[in-house]
Coordinates of C-alpha atoms in Angstrom, one line a residue:
X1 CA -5.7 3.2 -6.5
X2 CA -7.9 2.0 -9.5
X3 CA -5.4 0.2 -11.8
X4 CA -5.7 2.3 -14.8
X5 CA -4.8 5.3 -12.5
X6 CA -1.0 3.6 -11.3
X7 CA 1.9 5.5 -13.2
X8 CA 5.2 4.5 -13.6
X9 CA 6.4 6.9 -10.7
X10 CA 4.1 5.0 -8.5
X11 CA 4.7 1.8 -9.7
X12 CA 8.5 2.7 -8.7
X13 CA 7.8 4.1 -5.8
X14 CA 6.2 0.8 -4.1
X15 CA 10.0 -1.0 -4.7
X16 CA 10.9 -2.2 -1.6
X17 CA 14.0 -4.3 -2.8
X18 CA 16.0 -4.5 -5.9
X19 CA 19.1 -6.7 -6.9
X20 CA 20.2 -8.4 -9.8
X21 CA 17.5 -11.7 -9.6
X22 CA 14.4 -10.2 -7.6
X23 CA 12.8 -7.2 -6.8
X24 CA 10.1 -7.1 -4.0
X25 CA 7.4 -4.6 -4.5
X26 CA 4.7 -3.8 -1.9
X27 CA 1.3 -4.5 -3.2
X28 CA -1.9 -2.1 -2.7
X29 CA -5.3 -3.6 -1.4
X30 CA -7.9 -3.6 -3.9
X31 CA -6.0 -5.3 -7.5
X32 CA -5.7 -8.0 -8.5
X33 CA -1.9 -8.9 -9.7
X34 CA -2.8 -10.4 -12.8
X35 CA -5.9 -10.9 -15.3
X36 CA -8.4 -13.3 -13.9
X37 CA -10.4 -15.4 -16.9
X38 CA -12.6 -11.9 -17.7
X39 CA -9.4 -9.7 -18.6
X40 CA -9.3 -6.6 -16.9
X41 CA -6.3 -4.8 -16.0
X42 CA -4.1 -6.0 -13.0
X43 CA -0.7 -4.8 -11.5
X44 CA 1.4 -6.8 -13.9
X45 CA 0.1 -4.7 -16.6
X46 CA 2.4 -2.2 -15.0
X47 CA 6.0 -4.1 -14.5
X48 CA 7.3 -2.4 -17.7
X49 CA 8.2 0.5 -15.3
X50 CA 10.7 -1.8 -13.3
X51 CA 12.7 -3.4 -16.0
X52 CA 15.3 -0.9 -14.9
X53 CA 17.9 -1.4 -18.1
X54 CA 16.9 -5.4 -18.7
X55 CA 15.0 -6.1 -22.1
X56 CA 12.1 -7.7 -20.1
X57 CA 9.9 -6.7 -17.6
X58 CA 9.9 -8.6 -14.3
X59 CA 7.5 -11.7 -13.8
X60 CA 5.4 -12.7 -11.1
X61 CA 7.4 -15.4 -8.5
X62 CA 4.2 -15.9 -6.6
X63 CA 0.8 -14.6 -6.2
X64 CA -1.3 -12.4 -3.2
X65 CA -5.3 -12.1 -3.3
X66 CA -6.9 -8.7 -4.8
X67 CA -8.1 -7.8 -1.2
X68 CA -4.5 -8.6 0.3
X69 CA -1.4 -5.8 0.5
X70 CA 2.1 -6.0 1.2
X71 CA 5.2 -7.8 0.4
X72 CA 5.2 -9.2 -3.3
X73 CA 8.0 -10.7 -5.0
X74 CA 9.2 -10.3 -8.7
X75 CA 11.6 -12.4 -10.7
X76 CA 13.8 -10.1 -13.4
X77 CA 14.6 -13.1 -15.6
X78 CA 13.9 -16.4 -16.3
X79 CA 16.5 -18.2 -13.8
X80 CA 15.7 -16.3 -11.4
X81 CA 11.9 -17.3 -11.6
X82 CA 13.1 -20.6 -11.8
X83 CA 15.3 -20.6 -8.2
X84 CA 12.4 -18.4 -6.3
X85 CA 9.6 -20.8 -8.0
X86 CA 11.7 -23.7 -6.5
X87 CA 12.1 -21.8 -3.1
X88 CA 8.4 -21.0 -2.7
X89 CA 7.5 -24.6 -3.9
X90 CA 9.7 -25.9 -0.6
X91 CA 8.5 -23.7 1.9
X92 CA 11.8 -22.5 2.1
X93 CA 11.0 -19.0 1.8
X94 CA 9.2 -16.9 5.2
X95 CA 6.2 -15.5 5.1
X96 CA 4.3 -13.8 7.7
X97 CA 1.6 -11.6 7.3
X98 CA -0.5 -9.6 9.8
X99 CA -4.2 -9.6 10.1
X100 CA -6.4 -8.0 12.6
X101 CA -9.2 -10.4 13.2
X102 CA -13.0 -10.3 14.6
X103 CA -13.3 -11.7 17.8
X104 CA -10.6 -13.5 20.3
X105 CA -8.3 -16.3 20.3
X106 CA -8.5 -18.6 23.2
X107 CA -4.6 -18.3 23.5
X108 CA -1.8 -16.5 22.8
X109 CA -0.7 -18.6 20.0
X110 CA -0.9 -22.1 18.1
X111 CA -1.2 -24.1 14.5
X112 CA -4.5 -24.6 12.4
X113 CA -4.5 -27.7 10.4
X114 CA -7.7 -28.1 8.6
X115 CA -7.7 -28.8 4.9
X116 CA -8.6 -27.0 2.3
X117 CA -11.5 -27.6 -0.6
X118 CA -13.8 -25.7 -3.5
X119 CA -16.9 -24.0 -1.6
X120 CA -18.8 -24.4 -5.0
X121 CA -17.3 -25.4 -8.2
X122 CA -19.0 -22.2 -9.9
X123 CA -16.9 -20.2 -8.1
X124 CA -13.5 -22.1 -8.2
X125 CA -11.4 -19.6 -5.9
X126 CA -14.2 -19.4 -2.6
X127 CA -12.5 -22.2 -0.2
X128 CA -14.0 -24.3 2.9
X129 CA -13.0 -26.5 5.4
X130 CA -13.0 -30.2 3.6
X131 CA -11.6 -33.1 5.4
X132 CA -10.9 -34.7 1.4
X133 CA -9.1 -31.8 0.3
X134 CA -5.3 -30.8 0.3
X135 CA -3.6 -30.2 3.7
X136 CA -3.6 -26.6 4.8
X137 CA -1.0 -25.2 7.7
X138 CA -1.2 -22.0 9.7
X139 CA 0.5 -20.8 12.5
X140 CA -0.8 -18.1 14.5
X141 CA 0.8 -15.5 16.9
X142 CA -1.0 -12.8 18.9
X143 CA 0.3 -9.7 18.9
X144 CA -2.7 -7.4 20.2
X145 CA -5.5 -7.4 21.4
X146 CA -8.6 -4.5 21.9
X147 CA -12.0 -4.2 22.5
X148 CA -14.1 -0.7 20.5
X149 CA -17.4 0.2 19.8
X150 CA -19.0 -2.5 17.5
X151 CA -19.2 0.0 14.2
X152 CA -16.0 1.1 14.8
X153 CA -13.9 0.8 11.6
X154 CA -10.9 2.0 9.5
X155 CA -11.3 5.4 7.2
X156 CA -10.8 4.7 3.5
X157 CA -7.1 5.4 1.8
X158 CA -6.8 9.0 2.1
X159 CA -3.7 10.3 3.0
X160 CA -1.8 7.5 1.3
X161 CA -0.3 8.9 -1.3
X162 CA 1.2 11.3 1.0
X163 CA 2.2 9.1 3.3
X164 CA 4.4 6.9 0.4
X165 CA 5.9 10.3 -0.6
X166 CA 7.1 11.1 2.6
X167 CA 8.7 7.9 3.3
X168 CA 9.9 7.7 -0.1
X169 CA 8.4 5.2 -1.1
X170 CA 9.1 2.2 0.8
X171 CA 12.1 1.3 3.0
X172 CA 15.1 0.4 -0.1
X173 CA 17.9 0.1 1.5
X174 CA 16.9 -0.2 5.3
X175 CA 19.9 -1.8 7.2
X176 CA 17.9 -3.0 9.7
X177 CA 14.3 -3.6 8.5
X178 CA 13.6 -5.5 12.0
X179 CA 12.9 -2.3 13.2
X180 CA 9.8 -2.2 11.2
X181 CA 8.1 -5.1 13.3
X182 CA 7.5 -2.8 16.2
X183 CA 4.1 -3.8 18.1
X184 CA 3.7 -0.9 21.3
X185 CA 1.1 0.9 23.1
X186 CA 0.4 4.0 21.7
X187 CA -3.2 6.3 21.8
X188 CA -5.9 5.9 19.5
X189 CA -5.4 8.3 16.4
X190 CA -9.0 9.7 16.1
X191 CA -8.0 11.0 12.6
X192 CA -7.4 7.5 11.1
X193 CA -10.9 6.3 12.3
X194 CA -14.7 7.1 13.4
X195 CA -16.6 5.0 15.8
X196 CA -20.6 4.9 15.1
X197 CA -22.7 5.5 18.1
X198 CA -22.9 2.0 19.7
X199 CA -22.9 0.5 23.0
X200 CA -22.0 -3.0 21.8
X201 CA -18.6 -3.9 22.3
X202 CA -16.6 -6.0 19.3
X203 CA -13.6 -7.3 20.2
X204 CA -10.6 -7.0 17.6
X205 CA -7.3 -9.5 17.6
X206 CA -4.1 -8.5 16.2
X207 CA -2.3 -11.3 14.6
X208 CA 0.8 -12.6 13.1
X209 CA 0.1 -15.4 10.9
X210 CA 2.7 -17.5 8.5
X211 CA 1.1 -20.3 5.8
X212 CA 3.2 -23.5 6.0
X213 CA 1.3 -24.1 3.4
X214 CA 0.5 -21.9 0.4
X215 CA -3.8 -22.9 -0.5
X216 CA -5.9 -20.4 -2.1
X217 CA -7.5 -18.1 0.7
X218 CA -6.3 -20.3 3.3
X219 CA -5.1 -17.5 6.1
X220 CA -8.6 -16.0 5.3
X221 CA -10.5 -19.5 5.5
X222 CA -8.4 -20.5 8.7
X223 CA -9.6 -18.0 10.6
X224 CA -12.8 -17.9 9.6
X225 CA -13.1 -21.7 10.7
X226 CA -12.0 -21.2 13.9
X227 CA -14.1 -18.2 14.5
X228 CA -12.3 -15.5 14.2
X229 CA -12.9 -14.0 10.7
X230 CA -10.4 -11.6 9.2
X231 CA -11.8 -8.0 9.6
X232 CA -13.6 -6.9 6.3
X233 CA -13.4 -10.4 4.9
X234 CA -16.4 -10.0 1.9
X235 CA -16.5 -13.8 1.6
X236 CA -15.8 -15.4 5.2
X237 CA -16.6 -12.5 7.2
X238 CA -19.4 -10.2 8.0
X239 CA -18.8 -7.3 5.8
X240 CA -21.1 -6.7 2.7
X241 CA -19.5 -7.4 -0.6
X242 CA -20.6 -3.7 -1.9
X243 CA -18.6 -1.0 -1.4
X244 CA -17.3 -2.4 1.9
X245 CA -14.1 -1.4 3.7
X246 CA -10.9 -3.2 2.7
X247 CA -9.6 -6.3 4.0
X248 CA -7.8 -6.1 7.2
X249 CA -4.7 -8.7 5.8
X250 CA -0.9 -7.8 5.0
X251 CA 1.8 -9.6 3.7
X252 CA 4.0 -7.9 6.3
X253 CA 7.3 -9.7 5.4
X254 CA 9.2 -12.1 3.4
X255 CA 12.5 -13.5 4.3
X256 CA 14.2 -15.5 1.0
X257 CA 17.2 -17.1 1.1
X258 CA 18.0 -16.8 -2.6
X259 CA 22.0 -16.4 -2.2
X260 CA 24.0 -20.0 -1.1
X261 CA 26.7 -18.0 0.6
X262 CA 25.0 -14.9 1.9
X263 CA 22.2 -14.4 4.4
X264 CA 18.9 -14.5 4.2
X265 CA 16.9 -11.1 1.9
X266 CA 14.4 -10.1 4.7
X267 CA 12.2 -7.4 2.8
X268 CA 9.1 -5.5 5.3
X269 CA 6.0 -4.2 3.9
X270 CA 4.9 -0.9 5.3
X271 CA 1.0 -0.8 7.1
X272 CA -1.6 0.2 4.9
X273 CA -3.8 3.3 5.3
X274 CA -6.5 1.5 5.8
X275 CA -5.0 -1.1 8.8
X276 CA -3.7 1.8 10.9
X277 CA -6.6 2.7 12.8
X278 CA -7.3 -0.6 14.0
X279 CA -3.7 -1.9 14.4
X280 CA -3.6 1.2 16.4
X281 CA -6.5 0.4 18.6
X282 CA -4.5 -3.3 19.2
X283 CA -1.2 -1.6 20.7
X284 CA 0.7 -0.7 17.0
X285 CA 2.6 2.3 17.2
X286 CA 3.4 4.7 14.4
X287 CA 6.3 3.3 12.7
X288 CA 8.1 6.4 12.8
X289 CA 9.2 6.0 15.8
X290 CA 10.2 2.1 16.2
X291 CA 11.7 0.2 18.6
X292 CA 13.5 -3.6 18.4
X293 CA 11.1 -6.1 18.4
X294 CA 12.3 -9.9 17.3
X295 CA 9.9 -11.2 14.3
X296 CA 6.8 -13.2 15.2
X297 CA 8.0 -16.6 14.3
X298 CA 11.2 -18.1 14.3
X299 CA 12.7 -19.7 11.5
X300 CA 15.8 -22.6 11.3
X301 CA 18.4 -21.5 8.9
X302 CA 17.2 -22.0 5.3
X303 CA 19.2 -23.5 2.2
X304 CA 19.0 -21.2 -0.6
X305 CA 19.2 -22.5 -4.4
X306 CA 22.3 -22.1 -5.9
X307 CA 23.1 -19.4 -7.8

């Protein structure tokens, strides 16, 4: 979905949460949320659509990479910029996104701590490993694991649009959104993918990952590092930069405790087009049919900012 090409219908239809302070919108692969130093158009060209009734449109509270879909959270004034800038900024808010990775973890879970640096100063948002730069902090969860044909790889976005439609865009107003977090056996969906004739086996990892820390690239860098590079990663992976598929990365959920005296907001991202065939392939089942699963990580109780 080429920027220019997003309508205010569709813009509304990715809403995943509204209330009076925040709205939490879910992010397609592929654009970048704002203007980078060339210009361009981005997705924030497009929050005019959810004002809904308030003079201005709503800001960013945070940022996702172009290549990364999901969960994205929007302040609709001022103070409420303010109180989620000052959540994210003490890692009081959850976030755990979901990756399918090249390759296979040694266990079935653990914490990356490598810190993060500038690859090359020309390109000021391409991240390494540096022992001198800031601290980084990853936790990791597996969730699935699979073994297919080594050309085997998700179909482009067809079928999206359709897909939104039917589910209405999003799940507003889910009472229990836990049911969303659902990882089960199911058959390979044949549709969703195509396997190139290959006898070379690749081994695929599904993961749950949440930053502790919030670096540039770091989920992507992380795994890279430890040698497991997110699927379709352009710049630490093994997937051309032209015309490749899309990055296998989702900001699956957020959980913010914006309200002092009321529970946490948990908001779920629906999976991508372009994630189902391989999720799939690592035990995901269609999400039309859930079942309870508890979320990947834990969390203490969180204090929110007053409001």
């Amino acid at each position: 979905m080429p920027p220019e090409d997003i309508t205010a219908g569709q813009m509304v239809s990715r809403l995943l949460y509204r209330d009076g302070l925040m709205l939490v919108i879910d992010k397609p692969a592929g654009i970048a949320v704002h203007r980078g130093p060339k210009g361009g158009e981005s997705l924030e060209d497009h929050f005019g659509a959810l004002r809904f009734g308030l003079p201005r449109s709503p800001a960013l509270a945070h940022r996702l990479d172009r290549d990364t879909s999901g969960c994205l959270v929007l302040g609709r004034y001022r103070k409420a910029l303010a109180q989620l800038g000052k959540l994210f900024k003490s890692g009081a808010i959850g976030k755990t996104y979901w990756a399918v990775v090249e390759g296979a973890p040694g266990g079935d879970e653990g914490q990356i701590e490598l810190p993060l640096g500038r690859l090359d100063v020309a390109r000021g948002w391409w991240m390494k490993h540096d022992p001198a730069g800031q601290p980084a902090v990853t936790k990791w969860k597996v969730i699935g694991r699979s073994v297919v044909a080594r050309n085997f790889i998700a179909s482009p976005l067809e079928g999206e649009a359709a897909e939104r439609s039917s589910a209405g865009g999003g799940f507003i107003g889910d009472s229990d959104p836990s049911r969303h977090l659902s990882p089960q056996p199911s058959p390979s969906r044949g549709k969703r993918a195509r396997f190139a004739s290959s006898s070379a086996a690749h081994q695929l990892t599904w993961l749950a990952l949440e930053p502790l820390t919030g670096r540039t690239h770091q989920l992507r860098v992380h795994c890279a590092a430890m040698g497991w590079p997110i699927l379709c990663d352009a710049i630490y992976g093994t997937t051309s930069r032209k015309d490749g598929p899309m990055l296998h990365l989702h900001a699956r959920e957020v959980v913010v405790p914006l309200y002092k005296n009321r529970a946490p907001i948990r908001v779920v991202a629906p999976i991508p087009a372009h994630m189902r065939a391989t999720l799939t392939q690592c035990g995901w089942r269609d999400e039309s049919q859930p079942r309870h699963f508890p979320p990947a990580f834990a969390r203490a109780e969180s204090q929110s900012v007053d409001s």
